[in-house]
PDB file of N, CA and C in Angstrom:
ATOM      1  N   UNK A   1     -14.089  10.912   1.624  1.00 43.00           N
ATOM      2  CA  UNK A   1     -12.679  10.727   1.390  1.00 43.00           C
ATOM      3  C   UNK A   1     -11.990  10.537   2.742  1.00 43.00           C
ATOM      4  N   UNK A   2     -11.172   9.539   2.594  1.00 66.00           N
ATOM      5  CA  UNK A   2     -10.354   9.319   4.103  1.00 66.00           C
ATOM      6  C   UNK A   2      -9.383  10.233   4.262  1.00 66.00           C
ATOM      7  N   UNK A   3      -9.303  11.162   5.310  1.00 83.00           N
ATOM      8  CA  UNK A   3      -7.840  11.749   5.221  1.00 83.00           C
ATOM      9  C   UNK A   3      -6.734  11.145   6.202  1.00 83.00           C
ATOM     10  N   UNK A   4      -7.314   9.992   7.036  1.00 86.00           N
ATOM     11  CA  UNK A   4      -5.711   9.465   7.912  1.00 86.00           C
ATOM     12  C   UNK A   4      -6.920   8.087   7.759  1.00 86.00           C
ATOM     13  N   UNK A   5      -5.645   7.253   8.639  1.00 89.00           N
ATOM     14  CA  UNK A   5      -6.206   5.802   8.645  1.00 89.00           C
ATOM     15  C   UNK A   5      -5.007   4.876   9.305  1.00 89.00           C
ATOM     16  N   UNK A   6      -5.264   3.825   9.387  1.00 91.00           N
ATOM     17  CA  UNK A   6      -4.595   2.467  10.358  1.00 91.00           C
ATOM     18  C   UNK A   6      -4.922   1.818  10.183  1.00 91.00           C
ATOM     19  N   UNK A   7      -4.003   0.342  10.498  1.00 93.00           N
ATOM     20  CA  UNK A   7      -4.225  -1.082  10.290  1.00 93.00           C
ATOM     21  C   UNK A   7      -3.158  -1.637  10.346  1.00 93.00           C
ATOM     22  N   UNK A   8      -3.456  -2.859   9.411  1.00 95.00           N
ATOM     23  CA  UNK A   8      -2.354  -3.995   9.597  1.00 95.00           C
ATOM     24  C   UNK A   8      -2.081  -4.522   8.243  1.00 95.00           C
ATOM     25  N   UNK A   9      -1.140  -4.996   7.615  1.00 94.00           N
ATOM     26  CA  UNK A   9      -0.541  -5.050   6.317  1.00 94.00           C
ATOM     27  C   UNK A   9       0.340  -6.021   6.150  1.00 94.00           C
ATOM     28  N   UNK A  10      -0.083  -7.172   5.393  1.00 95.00           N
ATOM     29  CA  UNK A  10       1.138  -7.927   5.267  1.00 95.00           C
ATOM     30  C   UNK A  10       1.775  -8.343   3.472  1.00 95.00           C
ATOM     31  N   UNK A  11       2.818  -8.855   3.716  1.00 94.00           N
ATOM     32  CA  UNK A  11       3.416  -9.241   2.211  1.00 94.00           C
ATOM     33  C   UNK A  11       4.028 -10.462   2.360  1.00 94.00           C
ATOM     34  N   UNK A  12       3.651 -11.152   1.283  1.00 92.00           N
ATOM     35  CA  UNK A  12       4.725 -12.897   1.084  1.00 92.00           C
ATOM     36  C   UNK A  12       5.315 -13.070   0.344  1.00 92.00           C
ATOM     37  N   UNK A  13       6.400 -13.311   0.712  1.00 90.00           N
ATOM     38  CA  UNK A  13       7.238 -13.930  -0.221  1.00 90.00           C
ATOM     39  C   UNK A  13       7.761 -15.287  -0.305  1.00 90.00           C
ATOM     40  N   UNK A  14       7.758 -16.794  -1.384  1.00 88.00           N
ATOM     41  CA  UNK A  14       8.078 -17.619  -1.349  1.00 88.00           C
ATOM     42  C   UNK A  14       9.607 -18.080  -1.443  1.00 88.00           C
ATOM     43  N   UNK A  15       9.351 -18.797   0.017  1.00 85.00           N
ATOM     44  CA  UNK A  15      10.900 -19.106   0.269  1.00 85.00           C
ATOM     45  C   UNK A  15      11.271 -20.585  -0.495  1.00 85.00           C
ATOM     46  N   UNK A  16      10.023 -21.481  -0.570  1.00 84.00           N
ATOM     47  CA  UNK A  16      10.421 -22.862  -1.180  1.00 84.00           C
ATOM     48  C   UNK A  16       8.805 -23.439  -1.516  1.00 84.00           C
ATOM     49  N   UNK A  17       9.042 -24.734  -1.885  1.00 85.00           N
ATOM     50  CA  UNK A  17       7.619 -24.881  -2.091  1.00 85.00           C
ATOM     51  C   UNK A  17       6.942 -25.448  -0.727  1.00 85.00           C
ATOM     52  N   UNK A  18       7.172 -25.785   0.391  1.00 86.00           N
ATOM     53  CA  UNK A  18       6.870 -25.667   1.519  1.00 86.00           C
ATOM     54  C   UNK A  18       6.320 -24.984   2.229  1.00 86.00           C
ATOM     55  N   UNK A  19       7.540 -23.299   2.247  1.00 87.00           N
ATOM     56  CA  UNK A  19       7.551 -22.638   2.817  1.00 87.00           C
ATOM     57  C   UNK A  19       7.534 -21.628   2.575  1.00 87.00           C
ATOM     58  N   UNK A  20       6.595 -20.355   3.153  1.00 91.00           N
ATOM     59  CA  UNK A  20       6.919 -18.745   2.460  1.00 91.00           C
ATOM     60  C   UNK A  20       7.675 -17.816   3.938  1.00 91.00           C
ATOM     61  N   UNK A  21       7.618 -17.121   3.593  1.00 92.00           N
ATOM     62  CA  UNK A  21       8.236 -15.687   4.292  1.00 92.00           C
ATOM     63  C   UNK A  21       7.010 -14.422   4.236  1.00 92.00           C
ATOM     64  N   UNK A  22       6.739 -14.096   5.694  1.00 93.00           N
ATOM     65  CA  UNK A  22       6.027 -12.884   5.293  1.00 93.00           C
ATOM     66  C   UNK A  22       5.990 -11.905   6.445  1.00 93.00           C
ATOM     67  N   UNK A  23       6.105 -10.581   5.808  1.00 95.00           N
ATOM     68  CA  UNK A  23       6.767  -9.438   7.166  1.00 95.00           C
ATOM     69  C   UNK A  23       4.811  -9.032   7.198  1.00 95.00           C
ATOM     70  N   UNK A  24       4.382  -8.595   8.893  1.00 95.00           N
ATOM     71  CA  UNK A  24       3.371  -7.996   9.212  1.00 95.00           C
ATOM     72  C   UNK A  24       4.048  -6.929  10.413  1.00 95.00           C
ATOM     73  N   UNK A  25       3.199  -5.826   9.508  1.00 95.00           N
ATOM     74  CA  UNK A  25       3.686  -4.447  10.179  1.00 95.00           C
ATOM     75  C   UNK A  25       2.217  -3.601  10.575  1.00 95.00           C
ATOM     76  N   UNK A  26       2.199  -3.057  11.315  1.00 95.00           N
ATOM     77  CA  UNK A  26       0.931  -1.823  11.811  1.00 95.00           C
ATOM     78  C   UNK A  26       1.156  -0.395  10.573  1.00 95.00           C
ATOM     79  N   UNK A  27       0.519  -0.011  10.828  1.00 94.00           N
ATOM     80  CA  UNK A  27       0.640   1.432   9.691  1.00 94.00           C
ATOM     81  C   UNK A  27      -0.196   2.582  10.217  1.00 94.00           C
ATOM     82  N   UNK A  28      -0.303   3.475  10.325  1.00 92.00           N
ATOM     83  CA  UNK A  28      -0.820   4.792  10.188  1.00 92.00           C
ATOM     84  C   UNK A  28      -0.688   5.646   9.146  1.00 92.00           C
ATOM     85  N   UNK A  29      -1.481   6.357   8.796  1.00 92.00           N
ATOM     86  CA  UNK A  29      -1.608   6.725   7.583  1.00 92.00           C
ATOM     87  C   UNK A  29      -1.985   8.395   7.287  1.00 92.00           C
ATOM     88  N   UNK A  30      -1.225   9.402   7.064  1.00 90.00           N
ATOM     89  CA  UNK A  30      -2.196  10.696   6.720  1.00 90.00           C
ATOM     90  C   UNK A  30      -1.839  11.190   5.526  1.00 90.00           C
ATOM     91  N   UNK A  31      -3.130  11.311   5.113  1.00 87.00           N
ATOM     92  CA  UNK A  31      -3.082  12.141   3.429  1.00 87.00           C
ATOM     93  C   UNK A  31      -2.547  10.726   2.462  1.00 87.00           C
ATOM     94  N   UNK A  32      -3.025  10.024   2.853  1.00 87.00           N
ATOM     95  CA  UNK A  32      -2.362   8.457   1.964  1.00 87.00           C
ATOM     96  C   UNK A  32      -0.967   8.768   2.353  1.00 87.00           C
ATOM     97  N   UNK A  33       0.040   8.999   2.925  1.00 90.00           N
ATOM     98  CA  UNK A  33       1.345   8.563   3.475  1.00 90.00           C
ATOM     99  C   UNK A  33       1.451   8.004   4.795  1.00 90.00           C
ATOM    100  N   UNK A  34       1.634   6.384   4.468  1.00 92.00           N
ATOM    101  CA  UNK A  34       1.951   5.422   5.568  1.00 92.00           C
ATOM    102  C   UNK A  34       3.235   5.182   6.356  1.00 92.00           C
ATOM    103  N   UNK A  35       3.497   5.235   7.407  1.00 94.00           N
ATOM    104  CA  UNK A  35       4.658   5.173   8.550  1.00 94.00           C
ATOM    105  C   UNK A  35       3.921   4.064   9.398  1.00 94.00           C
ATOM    106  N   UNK A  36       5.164   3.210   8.952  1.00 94.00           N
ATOM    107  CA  UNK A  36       5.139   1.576   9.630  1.00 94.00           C
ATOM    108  C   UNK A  36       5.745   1.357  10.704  1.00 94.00           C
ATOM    109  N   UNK A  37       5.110   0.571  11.876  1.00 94.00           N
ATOM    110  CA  UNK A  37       5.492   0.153  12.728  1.00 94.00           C
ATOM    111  C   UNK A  37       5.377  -1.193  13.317  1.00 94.00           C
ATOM    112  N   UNK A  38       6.154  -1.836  14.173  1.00 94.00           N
ATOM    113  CA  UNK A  38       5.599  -3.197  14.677  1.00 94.00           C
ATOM    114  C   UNK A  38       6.259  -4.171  13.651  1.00 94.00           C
ATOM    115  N   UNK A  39       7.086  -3.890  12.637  1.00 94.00           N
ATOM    116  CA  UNK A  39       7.684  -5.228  11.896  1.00 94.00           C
ATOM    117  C   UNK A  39       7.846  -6.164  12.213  1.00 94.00           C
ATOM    118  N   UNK A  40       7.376  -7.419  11.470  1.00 95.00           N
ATOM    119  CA  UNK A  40       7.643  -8.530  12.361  1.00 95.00           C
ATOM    120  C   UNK A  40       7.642  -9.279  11.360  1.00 95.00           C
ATOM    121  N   UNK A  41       8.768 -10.037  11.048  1.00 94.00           N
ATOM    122  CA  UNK A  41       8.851 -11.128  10.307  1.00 94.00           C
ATOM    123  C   UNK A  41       8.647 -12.462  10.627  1.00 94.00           C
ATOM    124  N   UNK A  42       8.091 -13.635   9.768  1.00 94.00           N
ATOM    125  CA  UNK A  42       7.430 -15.094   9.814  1.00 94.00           C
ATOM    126  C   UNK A  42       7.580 -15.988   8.645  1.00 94.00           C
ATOM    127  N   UNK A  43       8.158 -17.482   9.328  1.00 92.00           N
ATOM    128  CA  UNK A  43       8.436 -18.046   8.269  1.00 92.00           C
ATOM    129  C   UNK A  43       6.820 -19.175   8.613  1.00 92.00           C
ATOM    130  N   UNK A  44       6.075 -19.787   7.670  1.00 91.00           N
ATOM    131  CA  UNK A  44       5.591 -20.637   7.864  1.00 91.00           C
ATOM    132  C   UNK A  44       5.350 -21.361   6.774  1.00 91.00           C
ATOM    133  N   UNK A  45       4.972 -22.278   7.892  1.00 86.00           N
ATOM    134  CA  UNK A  45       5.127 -23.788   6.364  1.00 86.00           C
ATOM    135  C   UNK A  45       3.692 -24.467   6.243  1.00 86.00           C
ATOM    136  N   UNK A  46       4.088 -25.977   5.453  1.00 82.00           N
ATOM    137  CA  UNK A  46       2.556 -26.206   5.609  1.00 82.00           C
ATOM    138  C   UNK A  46       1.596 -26.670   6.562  1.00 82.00           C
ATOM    139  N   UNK A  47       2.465 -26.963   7.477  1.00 79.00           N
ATOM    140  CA  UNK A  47       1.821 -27.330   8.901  1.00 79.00           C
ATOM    141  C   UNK A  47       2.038 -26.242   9.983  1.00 79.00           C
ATOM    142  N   UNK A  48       0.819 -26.058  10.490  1.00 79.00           N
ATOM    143  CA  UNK A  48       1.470 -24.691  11.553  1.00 79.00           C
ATOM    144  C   UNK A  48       2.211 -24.972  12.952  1.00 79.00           C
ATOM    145  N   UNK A  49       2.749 -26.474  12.957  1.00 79.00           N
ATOM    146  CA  UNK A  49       3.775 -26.518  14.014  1.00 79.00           C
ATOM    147  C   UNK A  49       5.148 -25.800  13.552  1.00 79.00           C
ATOM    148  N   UNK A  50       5.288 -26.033  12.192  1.00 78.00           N
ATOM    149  CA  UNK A  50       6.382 -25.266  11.061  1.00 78.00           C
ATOM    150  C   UNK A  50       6.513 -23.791  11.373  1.00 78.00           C
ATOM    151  N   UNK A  51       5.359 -23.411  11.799  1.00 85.00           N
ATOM    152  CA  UNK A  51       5.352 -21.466  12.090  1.00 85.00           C
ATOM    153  C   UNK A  51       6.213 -20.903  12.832  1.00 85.00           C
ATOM    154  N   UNK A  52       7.215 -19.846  12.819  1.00 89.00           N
ATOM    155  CA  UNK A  52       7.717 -19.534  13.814  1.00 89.00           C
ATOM    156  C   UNK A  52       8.095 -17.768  13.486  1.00 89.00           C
ATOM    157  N   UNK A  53       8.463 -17.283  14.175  1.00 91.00           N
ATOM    158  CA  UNK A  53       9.114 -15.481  14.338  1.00 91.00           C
ATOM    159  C   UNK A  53      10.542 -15.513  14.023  1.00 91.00           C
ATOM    160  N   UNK A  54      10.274 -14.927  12.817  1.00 91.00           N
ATOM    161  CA  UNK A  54      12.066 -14.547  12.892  1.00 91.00           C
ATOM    162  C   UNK A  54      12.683 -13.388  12.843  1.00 91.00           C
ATOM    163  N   UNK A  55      14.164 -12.928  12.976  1.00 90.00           N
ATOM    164  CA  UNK A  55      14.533 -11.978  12.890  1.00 90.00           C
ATOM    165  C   UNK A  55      14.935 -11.466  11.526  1.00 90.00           C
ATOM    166  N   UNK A  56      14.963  -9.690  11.291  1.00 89.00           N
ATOM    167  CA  UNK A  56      15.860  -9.607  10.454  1.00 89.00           C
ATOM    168  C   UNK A  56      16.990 -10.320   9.544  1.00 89.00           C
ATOM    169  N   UNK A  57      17.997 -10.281  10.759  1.00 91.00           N
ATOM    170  CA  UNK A  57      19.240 -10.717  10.162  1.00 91.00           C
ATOM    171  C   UNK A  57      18.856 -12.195   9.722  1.00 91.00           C
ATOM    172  N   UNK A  58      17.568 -13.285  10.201  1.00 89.00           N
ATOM    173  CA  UNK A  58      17.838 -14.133   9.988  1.00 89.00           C
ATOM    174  C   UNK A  58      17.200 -14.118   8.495  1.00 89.00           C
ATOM    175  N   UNK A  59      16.053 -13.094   8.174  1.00 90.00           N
ATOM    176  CA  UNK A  59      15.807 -12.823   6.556  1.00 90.00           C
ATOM    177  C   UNK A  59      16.958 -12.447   5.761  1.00 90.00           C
ATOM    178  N   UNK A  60      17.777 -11.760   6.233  1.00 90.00           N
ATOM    179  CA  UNK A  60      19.101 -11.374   5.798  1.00 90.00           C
ATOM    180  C   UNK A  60      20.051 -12.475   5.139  1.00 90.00           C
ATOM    181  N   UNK A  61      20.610 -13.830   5.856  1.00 89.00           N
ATOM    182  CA  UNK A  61      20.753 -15.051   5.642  1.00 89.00           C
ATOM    183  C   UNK A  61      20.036 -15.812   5.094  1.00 89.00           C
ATOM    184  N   UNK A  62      18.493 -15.997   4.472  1.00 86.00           N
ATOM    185  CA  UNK A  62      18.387 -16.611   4.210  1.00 86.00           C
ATOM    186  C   UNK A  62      17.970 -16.044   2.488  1.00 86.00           C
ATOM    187  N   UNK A  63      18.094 -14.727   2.886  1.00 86.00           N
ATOM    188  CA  UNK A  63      18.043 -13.902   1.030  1.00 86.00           C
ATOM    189  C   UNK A  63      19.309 -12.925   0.774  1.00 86.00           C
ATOM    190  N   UNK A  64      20.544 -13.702   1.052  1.00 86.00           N
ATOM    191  CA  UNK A  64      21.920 -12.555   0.831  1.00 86.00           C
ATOM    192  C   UNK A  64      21.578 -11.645   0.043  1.00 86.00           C
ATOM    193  N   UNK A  65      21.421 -11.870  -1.433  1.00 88.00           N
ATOM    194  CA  UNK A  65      21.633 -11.205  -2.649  1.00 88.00           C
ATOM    195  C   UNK A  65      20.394  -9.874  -2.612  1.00 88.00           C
ATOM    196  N   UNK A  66      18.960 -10.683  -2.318  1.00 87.00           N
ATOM    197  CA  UNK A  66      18.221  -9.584  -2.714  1.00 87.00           C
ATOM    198  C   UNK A  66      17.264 -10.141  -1.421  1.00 87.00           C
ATOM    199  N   UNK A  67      17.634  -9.402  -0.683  1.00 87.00           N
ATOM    200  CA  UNK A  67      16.600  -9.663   0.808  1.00 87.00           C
ATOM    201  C   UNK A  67      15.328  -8.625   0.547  1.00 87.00           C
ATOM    202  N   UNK A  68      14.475  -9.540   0.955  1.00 90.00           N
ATOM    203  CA  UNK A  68      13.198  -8.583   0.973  1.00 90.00           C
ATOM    204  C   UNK A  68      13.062  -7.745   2.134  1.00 90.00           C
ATOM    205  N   UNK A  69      11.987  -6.590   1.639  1.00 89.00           N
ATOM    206  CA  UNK A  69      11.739  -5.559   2.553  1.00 89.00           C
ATOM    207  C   UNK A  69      10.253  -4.870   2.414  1.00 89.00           C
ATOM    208  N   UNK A  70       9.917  -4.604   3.111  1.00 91.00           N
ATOM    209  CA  UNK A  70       8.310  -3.280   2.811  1.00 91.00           C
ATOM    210  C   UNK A  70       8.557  -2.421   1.691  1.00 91.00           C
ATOM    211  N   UNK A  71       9.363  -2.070   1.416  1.00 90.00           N
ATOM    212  CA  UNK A  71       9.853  -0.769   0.815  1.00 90.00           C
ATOM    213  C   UNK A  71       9.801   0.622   1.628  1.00 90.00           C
ATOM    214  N   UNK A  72      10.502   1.570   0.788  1.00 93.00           N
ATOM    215  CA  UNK A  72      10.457   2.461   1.725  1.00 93.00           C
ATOM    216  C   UNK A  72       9.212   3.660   2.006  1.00 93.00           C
ATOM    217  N   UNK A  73       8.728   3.745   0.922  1.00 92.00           N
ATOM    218  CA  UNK A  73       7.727   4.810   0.844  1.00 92.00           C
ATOM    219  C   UNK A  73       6.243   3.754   2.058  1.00 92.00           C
ATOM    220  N   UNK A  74       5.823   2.789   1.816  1.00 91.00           N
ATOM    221  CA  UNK A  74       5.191   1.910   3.234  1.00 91.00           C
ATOM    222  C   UNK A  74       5.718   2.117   4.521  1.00 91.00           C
ATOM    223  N   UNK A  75       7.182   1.793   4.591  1.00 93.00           N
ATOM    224  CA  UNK A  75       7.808   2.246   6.014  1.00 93.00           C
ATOM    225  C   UNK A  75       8.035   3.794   6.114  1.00 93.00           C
ATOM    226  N   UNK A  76       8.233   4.737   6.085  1.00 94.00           N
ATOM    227  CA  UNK A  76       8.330   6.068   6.090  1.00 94.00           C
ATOM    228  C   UNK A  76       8.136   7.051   5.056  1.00 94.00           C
ATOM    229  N   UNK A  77       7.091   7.100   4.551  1.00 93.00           N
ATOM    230  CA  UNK A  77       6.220   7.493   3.488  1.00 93.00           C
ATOM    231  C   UNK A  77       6.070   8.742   4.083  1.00 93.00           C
ATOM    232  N   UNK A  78       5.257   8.984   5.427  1.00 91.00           N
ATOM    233  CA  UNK A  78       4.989  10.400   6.097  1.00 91.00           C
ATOM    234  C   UNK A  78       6.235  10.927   6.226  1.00 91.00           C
ATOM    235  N   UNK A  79       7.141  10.527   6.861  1.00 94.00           N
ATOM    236  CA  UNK A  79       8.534  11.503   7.699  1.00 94.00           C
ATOM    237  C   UNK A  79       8.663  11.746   6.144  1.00 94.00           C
ATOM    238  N   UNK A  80       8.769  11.498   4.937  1.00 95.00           N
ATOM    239  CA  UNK A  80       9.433  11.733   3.604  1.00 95.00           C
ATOM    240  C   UNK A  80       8.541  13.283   3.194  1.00 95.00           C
ATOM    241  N   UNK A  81       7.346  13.166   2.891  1.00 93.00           N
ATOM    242  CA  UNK A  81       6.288  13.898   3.012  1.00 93.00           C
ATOM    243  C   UNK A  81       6.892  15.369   3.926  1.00 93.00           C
ATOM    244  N   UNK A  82       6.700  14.991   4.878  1.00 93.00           N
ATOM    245  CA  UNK A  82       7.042  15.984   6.457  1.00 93.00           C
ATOM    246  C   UNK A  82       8.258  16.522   5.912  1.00 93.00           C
ATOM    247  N   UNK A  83       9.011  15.737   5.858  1.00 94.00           N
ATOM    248  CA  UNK A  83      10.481  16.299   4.927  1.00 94.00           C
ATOM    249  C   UNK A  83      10.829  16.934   3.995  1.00 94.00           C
ATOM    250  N   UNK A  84      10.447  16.964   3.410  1.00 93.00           N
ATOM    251  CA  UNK A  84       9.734  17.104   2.286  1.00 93.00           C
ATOM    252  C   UNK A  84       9.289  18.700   2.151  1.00 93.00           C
ATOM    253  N   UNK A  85       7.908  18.695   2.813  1.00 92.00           N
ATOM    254  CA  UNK A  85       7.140  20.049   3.341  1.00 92.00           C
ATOM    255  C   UNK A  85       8.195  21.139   3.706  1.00 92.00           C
ATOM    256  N   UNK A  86       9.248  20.317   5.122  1.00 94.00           N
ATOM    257  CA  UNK A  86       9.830  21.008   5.823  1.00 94.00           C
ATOM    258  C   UNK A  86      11.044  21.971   5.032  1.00 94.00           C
ATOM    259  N   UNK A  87      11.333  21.268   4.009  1.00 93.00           N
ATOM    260  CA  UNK A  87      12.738  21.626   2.998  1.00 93.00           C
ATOM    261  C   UNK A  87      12.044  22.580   2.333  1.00 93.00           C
ATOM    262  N   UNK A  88      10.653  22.636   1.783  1.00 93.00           N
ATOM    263  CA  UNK A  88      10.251  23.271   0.941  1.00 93.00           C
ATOM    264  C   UNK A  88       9.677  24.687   1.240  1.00 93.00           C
ATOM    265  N   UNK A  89       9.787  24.402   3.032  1.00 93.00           N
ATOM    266  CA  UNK A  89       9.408  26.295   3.322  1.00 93.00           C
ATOM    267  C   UNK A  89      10.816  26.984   3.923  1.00 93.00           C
ATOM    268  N   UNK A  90      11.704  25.423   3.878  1.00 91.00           N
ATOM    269  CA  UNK A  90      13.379  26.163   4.817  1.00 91.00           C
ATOM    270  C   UNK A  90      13.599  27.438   2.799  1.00 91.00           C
ATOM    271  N   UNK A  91      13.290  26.878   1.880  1.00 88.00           N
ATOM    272  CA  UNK A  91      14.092  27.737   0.914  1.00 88.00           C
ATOM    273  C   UNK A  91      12.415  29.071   0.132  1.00 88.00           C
ATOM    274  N   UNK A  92      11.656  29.116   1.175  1.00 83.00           N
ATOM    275  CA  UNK A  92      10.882  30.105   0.197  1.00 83.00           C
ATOM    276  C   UNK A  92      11.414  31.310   0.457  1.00 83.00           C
ATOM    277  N   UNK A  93      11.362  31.720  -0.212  1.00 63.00           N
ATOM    278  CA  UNK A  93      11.170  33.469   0.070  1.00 63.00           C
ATOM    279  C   UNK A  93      12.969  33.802  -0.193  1.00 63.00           C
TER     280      UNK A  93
END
């Protein structure tokens, strides 16, 4: 059984029929709760001169309504956990 772990993780999302969107982040992992680091968002198309790095805000603009994200339990899954723990011995006794 693994009890911690690391790597690299990505997700796509289609921006057109051209082109997708996809965030790659690093992860660490204990007790299966992952805390992400290194976000990095990418638009690429079908030619990889088309490839490029983008920012946030520019995912932000180009998905107003419902911008994508990792979610949260992938990005700070442990500190939640840790938090979690920590709340649960601030009230024993």
């Amino acid at each position: 059984m693994l009890f911690f772990g690391w790597g690299k993780k990505i997700k796509s999302w289609i921006v057109d029929n051209e082109h997708q969107l996809v965030a790659h982040w690093s992860y660490f992992s204990i007790f299966f709760c992952p805390i992400a680091f290194g976000l990095t968002w990418h638009v690429r198309g079908d030619s990889r001169l088309e490839d490029k790095m983008i920012s946030h805000d520019d995912v932000k603009r180009m998905f107003p309504i419902t911008t994508p994200d990792i979610g949260v339990w992938n990005r700070y899954g442990l500190i939640i956990v840790i938090g979690g723990l920590f709340l649960l011995s601030l009230f024993q006794n």
